[in-house]
JSON list of C-alpha atoms in Angstrom, two decimals:
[
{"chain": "A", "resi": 1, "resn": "UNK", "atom": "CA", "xyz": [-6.17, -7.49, 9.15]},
{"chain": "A", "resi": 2, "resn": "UNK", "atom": "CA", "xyz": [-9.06, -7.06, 6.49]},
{"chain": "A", "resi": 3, "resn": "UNK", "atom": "CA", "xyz": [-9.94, -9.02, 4.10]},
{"chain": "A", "resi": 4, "resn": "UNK", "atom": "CA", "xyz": [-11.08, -12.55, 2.28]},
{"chain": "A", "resi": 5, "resn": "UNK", "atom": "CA", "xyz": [-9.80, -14.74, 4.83]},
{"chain": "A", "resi": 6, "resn": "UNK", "atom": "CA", "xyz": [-8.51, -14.15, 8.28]},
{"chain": "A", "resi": 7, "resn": "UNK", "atom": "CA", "xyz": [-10.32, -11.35, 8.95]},
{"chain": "A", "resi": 8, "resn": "UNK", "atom": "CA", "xyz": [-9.60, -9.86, 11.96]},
{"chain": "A", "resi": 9, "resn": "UNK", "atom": "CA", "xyz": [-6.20, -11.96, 12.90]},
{"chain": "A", "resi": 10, "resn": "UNK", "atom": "CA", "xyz": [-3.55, -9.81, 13.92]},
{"chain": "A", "resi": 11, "resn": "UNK", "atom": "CA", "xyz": [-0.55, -11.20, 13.62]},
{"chain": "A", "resi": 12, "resn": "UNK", "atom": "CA", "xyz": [2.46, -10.95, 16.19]},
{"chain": "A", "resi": 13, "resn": "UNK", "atom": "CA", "xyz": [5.60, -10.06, 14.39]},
{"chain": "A", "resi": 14, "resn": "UNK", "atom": "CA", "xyz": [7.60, -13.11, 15.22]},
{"chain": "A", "resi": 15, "resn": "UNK", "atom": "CA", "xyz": [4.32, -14.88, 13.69]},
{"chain": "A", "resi": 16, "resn": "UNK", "atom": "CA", "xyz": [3.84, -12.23, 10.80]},
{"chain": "A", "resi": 17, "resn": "UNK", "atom": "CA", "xyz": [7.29, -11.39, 9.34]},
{"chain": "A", "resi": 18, "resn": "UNK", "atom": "CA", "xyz": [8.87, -14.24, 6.86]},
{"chain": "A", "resi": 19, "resn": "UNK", "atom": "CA", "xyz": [12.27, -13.41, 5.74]},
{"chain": "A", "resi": 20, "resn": "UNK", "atom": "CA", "xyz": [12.19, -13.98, 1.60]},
{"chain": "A", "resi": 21, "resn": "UNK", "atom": "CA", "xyz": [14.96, -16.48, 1.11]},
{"chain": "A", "resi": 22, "resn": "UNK", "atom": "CA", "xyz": [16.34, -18.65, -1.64]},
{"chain": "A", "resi": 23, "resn": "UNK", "atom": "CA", "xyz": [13.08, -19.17, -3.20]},
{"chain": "A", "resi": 24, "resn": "UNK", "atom": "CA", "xyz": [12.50, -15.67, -4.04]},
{"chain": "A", "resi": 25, "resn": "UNK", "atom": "CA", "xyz": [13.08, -13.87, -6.87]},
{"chain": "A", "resi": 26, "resn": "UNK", "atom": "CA", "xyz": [15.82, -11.39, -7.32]},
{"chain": "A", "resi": 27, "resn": "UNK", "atom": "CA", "xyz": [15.14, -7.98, -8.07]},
{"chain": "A", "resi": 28, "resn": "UNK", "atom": "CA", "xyz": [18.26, -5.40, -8.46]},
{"chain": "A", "resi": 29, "resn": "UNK", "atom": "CA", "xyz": [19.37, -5.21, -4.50]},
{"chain": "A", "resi": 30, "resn": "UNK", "atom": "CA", "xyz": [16.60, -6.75, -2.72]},
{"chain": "A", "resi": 31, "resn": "UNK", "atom": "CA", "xyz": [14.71, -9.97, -2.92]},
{"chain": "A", "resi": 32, "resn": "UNK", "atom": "CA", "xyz": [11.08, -10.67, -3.32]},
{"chain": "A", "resi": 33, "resn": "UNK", "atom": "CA", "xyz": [8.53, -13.74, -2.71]},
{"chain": "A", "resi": 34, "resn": "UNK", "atom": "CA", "xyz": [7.60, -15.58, -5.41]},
{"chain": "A", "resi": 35, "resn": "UNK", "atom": "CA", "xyz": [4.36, -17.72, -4.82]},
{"chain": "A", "resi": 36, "resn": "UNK", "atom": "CA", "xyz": [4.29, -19.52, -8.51]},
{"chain": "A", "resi": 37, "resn": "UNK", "atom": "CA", "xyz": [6.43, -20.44, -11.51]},
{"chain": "A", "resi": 38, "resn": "UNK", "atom": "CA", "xyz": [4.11, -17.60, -13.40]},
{"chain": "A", "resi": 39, "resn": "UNK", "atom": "CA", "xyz": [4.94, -14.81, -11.59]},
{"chain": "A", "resi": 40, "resn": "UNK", "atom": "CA", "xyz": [8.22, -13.84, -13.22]},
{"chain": "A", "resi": 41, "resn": "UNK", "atom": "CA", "xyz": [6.05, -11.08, -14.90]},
{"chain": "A", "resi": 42, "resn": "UNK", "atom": "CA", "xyz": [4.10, -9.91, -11.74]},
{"chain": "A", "resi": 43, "resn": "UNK", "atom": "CA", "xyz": [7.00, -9.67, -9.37]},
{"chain": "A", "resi": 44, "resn": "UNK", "atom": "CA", "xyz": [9.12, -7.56, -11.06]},
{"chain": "A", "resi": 45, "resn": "UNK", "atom": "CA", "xyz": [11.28, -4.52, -9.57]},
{"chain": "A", "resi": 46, "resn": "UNK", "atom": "CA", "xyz": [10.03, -2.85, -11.96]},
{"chain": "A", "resi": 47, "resn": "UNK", "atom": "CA", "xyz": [6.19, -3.24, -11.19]},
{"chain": "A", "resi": 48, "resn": "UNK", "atom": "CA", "xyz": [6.36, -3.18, -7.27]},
{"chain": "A", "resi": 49, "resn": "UNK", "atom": "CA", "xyz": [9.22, -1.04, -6.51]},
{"chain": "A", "resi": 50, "resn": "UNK", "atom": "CA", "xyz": [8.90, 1.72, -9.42]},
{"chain": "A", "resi": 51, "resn": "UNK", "atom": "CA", "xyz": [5.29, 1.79, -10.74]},
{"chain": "A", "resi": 52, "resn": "UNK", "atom": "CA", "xyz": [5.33, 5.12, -12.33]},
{"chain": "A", "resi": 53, "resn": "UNK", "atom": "CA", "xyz": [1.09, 4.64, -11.54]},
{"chain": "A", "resi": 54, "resn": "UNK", "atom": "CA", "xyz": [1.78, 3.79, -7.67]},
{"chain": "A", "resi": 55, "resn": "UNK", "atom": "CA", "xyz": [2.14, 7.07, -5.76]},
{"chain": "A", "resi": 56, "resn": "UNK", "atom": "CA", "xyz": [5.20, 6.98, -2.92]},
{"chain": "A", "resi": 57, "resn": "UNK", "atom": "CA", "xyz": [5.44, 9.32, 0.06]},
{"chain": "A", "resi": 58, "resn": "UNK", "atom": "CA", "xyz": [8.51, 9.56, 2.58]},
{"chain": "A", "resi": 59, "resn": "UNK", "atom": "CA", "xyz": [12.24, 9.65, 0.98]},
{"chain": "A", "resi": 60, "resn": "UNK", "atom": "CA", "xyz": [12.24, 8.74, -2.81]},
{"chain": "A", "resi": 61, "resn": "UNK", "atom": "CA", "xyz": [15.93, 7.95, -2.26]},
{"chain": "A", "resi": 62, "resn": "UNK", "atom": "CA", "xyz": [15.41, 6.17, 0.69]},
{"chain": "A", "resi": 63, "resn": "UNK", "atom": "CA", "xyz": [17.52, 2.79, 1.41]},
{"chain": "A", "resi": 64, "resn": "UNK", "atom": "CA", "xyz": [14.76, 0.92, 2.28]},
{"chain": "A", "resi": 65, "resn": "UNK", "atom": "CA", "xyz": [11.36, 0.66, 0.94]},
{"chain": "A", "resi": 66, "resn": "UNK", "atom": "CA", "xyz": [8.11, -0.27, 2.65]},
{"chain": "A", "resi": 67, "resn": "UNK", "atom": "CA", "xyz": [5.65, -1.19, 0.22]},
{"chain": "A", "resi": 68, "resn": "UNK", "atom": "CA", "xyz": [2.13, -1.28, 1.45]},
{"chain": "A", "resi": 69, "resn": "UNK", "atom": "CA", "xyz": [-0.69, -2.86, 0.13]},
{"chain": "A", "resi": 70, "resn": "UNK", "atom": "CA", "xyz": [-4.35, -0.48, 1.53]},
{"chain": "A", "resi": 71, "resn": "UNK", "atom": "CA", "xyz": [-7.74, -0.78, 1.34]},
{"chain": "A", "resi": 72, "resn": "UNK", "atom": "CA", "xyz": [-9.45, 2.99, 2.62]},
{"chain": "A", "resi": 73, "resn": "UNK", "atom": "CA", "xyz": [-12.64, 0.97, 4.17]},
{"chain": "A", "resi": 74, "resn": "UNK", "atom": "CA", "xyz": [-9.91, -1.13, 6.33]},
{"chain": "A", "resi": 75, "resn": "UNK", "atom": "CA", "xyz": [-10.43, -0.28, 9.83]},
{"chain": "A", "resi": 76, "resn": "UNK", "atom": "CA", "xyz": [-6.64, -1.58, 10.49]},
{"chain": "A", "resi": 77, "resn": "UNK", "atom": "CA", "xyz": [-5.27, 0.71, 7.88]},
{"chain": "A", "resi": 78, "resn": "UNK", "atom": "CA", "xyz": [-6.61, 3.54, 9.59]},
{"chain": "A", "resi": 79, "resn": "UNK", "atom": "CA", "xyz": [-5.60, 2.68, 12.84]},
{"chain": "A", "resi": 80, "resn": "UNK", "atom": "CA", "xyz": [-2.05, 2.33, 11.52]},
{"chain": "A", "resi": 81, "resn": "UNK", "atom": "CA", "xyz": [-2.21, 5.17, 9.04]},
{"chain": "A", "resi": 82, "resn": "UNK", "atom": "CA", "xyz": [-0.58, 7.90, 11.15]},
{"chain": "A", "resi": 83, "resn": "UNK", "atom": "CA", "xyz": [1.85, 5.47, 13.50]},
{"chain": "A", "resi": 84, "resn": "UNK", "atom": "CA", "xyz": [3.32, 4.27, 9.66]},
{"chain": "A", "resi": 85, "resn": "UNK", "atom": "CA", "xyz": [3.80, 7.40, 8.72]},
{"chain": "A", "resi": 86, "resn": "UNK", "atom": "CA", "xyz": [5.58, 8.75, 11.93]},
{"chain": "A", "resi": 87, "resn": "UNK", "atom": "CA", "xyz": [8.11, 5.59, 12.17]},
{"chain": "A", "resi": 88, "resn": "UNK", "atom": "CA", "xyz": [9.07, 6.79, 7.83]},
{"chain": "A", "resi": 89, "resn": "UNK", "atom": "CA", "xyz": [9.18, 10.59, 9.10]},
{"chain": "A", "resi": 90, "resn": "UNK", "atom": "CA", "xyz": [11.33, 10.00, 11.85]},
{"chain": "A", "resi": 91, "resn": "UNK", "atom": "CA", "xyz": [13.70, 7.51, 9.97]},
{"chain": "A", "resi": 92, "resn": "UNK", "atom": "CA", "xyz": [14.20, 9.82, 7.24]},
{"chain": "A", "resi": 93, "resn": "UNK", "atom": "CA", "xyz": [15.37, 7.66, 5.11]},
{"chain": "A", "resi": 94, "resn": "UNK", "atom": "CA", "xyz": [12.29, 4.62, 4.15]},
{"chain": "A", "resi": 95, "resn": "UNK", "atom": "CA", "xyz": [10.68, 5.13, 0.82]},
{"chain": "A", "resi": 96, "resn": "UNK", "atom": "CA", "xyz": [6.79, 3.90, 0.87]},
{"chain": "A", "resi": 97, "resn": "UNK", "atom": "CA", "xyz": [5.16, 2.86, -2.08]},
{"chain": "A", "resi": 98, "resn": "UNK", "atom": "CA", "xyz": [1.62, 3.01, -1.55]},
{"chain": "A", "resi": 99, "resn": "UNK", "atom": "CA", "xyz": [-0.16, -0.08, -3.38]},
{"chain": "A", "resi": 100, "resn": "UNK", "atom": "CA", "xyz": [-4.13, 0.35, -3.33]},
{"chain": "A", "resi": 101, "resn": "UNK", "atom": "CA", "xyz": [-5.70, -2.90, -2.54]},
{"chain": "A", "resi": 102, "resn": "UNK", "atom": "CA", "xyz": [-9.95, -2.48, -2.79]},
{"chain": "A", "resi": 103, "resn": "UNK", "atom": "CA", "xyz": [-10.71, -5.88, -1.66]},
{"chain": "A", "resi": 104, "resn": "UNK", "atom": "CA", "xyz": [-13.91, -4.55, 0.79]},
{"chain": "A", "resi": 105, "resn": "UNK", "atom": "CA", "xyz": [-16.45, -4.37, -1.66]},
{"chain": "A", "resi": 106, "resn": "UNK", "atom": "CA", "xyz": [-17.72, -1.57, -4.22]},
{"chain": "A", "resi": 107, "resn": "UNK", "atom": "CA", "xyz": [-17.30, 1.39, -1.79]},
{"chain": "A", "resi": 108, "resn": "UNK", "atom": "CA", "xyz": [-13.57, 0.33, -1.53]},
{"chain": "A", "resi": 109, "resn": "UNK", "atom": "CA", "xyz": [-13.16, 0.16, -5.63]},
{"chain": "A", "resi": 110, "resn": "UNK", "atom": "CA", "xyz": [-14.48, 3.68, -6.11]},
{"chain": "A", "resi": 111, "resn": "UNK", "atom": "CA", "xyz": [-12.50, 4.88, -3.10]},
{"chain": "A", "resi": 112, "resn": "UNK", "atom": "CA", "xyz": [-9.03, 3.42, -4.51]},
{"chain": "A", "resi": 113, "resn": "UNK", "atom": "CA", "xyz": [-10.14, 4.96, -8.06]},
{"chain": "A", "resi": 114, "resn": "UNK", "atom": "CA", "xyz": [-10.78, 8.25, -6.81]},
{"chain": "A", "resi": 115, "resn": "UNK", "atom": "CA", "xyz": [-7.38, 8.73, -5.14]},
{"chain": "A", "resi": 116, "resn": "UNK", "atom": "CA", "xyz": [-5.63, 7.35, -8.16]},
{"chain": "A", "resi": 117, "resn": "UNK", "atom": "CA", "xyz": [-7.66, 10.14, -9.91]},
{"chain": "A", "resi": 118, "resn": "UNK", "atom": "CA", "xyz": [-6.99, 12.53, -7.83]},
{"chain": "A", "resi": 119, "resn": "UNK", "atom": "CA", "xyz": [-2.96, 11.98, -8.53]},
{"chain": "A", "resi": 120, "resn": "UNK", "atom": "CA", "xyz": [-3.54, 13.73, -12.08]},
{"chain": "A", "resi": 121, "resn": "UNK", "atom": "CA", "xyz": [-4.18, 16.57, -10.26]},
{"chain": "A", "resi": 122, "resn": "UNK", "atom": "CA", "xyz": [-0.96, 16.54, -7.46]},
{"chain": "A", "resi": 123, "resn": "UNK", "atom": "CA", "xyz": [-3.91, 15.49, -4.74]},
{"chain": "A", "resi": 124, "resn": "UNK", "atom": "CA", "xyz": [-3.62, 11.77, -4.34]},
{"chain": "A", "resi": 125, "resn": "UNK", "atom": "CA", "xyz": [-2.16, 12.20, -0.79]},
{"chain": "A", "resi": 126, "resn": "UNK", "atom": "CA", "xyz": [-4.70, 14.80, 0.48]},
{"chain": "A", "resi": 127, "resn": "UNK", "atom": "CA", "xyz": [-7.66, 12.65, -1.42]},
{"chain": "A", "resi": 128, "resn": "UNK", "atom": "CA", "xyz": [-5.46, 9.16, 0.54]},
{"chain": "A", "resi": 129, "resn": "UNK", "atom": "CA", "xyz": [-5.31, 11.06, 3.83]},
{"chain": "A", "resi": 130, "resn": "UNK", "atom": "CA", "xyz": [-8.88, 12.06, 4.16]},
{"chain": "A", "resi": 131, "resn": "UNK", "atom": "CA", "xyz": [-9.88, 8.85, 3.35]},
{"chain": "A", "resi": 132, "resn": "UNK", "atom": "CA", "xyz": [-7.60, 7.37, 5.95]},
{"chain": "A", "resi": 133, "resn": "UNK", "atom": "CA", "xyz": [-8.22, 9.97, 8.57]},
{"chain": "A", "resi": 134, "resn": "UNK", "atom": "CA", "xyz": [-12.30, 8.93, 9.16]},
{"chain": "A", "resi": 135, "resn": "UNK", "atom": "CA", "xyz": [-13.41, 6.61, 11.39]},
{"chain": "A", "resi": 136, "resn": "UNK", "atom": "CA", "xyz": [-16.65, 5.72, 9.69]},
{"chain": "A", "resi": 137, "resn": "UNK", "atom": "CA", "xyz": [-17.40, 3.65, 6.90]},
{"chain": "A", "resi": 138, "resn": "UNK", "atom": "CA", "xyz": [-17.13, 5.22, 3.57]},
{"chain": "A", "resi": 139, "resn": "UNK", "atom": "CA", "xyz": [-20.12, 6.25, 1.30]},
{"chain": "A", "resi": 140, "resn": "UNK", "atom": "CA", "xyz": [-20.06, 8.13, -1.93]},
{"chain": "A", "resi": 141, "resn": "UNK", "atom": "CA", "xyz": [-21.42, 11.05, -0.78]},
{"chain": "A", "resi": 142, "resn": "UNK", "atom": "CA", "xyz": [-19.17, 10.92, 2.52]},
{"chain": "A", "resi": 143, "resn": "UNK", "atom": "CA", "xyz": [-15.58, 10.86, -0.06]},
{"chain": "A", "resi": 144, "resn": "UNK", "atom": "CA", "xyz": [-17.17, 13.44, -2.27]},
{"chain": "A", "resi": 145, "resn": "UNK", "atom": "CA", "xyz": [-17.25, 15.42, 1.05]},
{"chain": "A", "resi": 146, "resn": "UNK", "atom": "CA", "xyz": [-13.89, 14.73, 2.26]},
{"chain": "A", "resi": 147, "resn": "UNK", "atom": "CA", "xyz": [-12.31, 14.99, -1.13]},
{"chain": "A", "resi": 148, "resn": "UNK", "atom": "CA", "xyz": [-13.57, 18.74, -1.69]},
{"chain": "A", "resi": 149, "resn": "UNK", "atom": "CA", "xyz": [-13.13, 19.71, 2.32]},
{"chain": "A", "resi": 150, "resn": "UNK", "atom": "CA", "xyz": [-9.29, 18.61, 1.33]},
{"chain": "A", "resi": 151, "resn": "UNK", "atom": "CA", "xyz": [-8.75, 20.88, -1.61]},
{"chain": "A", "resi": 152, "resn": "UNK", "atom": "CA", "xyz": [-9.15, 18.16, -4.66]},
{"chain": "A", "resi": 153, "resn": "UNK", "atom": "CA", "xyz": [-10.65, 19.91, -7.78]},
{"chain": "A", "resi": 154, "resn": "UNK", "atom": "CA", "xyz": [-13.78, 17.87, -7.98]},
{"chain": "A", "resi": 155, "resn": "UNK", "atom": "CA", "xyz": [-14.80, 18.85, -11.59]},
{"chain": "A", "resi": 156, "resn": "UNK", "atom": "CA", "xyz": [-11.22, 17.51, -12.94]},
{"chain": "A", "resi": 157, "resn": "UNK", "atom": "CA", "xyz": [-11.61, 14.76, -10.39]},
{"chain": "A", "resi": 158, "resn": "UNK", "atom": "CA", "xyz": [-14.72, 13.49, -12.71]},
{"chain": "A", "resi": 159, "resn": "UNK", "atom": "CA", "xyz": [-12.88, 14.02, -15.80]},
{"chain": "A", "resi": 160, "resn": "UNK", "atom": "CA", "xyz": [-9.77, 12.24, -14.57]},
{"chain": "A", "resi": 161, "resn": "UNK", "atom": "CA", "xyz": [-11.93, 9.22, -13.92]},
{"chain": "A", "resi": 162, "resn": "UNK", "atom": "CA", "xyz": [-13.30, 8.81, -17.04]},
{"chain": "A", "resi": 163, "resn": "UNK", "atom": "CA", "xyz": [-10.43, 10.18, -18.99]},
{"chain": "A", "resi": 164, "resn": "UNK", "atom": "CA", "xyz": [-7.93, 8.09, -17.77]},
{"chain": "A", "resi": 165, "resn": "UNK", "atom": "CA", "xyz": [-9.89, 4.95, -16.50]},
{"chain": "A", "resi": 166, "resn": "UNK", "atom": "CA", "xyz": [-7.74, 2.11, -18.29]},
{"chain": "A", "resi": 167, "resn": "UNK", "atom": "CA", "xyz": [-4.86, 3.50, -16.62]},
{"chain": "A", "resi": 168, "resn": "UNK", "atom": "CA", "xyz": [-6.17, 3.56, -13.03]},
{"chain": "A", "resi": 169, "resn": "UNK", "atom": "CA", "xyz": [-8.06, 0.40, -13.90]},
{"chain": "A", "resi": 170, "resn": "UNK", "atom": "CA", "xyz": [-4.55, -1.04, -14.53]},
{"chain": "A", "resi": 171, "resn": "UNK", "atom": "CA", "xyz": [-2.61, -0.15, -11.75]},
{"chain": "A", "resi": 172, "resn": "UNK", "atom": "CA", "xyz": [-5.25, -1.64, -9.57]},
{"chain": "A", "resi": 173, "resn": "UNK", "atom": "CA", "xyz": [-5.00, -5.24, -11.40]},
{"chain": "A", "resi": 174, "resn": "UNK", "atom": "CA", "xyz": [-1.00, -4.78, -11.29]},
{"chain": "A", "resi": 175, "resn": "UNK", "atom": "CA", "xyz": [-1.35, -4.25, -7.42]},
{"chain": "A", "resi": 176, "resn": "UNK", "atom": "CA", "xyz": [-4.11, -7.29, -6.95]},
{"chain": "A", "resi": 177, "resn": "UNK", "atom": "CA", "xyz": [-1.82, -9.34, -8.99]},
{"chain": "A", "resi": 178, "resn": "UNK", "atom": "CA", "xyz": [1.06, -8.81, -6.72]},
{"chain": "A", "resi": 179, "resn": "UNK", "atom": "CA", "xyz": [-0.74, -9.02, -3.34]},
{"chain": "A", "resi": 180, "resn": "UNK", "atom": "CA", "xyz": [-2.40, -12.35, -4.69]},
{"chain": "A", "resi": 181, "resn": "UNK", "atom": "CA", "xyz": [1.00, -13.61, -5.97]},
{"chain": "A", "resi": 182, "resn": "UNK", "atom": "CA", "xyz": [2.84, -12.33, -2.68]},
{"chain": "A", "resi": 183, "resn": "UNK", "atom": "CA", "xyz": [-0.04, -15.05, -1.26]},
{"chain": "A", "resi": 184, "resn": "UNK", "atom": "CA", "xyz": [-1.51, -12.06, 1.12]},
{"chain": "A", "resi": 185, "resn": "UNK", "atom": "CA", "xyz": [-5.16, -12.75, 2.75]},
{"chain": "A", "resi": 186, "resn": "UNK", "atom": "CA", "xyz": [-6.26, -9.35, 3.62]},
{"chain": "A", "resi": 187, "resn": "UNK", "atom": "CA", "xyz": [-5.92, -5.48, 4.49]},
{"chain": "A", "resi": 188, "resn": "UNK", "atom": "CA", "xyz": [-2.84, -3.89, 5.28]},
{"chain": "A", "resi": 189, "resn": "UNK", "atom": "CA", "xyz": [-0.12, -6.09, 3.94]},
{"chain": "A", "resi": 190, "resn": "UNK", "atom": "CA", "xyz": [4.02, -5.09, 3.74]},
{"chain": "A", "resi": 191, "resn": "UNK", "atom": "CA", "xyz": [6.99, -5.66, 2.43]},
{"chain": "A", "resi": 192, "resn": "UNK", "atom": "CA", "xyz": [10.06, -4.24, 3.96]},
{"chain": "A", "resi": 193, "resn": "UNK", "atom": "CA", "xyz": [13.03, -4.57, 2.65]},
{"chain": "A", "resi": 194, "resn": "UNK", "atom": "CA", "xyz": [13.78, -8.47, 2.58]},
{"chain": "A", "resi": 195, "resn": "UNK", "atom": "CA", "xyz": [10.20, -9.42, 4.81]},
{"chain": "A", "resi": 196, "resn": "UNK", "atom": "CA", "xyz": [7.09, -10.06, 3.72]},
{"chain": "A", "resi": 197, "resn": "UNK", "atom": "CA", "xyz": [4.66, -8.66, 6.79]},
{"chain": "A", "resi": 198, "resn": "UNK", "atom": "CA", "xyz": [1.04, -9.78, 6.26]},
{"chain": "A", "resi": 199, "resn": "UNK", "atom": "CA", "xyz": [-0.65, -8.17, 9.55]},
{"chain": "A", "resi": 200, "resn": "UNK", "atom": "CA", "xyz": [-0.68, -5.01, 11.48]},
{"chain": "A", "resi": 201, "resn": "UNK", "atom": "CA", "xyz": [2.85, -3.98, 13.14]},
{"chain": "A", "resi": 202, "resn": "UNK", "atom": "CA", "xyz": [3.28, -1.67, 16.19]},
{"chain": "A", "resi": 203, "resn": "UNK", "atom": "CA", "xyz": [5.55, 1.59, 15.71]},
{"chain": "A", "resi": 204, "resn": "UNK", "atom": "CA", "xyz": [8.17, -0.49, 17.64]},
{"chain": "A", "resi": 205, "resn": "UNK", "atom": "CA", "xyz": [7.66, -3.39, 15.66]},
{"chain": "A", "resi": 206, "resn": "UNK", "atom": "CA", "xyz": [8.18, -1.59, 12.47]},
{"chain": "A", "resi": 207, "resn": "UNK", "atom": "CA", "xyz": [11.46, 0.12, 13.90]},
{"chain": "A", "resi": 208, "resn": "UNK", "atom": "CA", "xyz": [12.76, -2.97, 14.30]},
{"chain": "A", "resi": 209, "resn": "UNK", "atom": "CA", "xyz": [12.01, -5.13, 11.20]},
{"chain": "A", "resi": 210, "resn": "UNK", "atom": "CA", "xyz": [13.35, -1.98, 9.27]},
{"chain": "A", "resi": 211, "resn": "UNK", "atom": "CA", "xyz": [16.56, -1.95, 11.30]},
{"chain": "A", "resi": 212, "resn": "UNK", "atom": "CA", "xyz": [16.01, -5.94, 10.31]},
{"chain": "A", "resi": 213, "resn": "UNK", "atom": "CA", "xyz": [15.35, -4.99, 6.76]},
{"chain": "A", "resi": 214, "resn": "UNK", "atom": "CA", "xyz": [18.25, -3.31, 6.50]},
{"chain": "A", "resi": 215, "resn": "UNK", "atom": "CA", "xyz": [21.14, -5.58, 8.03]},
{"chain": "A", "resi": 216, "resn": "UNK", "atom": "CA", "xyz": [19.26, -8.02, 5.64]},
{"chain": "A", "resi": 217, "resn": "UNK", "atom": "CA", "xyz": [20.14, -6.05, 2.78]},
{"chain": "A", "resi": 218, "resn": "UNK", "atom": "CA", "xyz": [24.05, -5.66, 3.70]},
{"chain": "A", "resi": 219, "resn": "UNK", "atom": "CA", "xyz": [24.22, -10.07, 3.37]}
]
């Protein structure tokens, strides 16, 4: 894990997964932490399930949802990146919302920005995987690279920065807001279904707290 504190804990799952309980706040069919008496407004379903600004990837209809929380200069997000995304292909079924959280300095910012840019043009996930898929730390030049080597329009990319800046500028307060009121210390964080996972999971690990996740959901 990545981030202001804790950096480089790795949680084990009995260690990382909390199961959100009476204290929570009720959302539609699922539950969610709530860290403060002022965070009726951040921890709505609404704003962490359905941000129309928040891109999503796996089944949009799925009966669970994973909701990650990503910074693209995290080494453990890369190093999870394709295991994640293996575990929600072979379920079929897990919907993941996919929260950018640049938390690793200035680099990380303009990183998140650019993908959320590139989503005006149908290219967030090719701008998110190439981003994801390096192993080096990320420059400017080095994402300008990747970006046009994965098919994103890079004159549009510039306009869609500056064109629609307060927008992307917004989703990434929403999702700090949330991770902050979630009380989450660093890079990648979850929530699955009913559990709040702060730390890196195994592909095992993840099967099971989604098979979790989901007899949580039936009480």
């Amino acid at each position: 894990m990545a981030g202001f504190r804790n950096k480089g804990l790795v949680p084990t799952r009995r260690r990382a997964l909390t199961l959100i309980g009476a204290g929570a706040l009720a959302v539609g069919n699922i539950s969610l932490a709530r860290a403060a008496a002022d965070d009726d407004e951040v921890l709505t379903e609404a704003k962490v399930l359905r941000d129309p600004g928040v891109p999503v990837a796996g089944n949009p209809d799925g009966n669970i949802s994973i909701i990650e929380w990503s910074d693209y200069n995290c080494p453990y997000c890369r190093k999870l990146e394709p295991e994640l995304r293996q575990v929600v292909q072979d379920d079929g079924k897990v919907r993941l919302v996919m929260k950018d959280w640049p938390i690793l300095g200035p680099v990380s910012v303009m990183a998140a920005r650019i993908a959320l840019a590139a989503k005006f043009q149908d290219k967030y996930h090719q701008a998110h995987d190439a981003m994801m898929g390096v192993s080096s730390r990320l420059t400017e030049p080095r994402i300008n690279e990747l970006l046009a080597a994965a098919g994103v329009d890079m004159d549009r990319l510039k306009r869609d920065l500056t064109d629609h800046a307060s927008d992307i500028d917004a989703v990434l307060k929403r999702n700090n807001e949330q991770a902050e009121a979630f009380g989450f210390r660093g890079t990648p964080a979850f929530i699955v279904g009913k559990y709040r996972v702060p730390g890196v999971l195994s592909m095992k690990e993840f099967e099971q707290v989604i098979a979790d996740a989901r007899k949580a959901k039936m009480n």
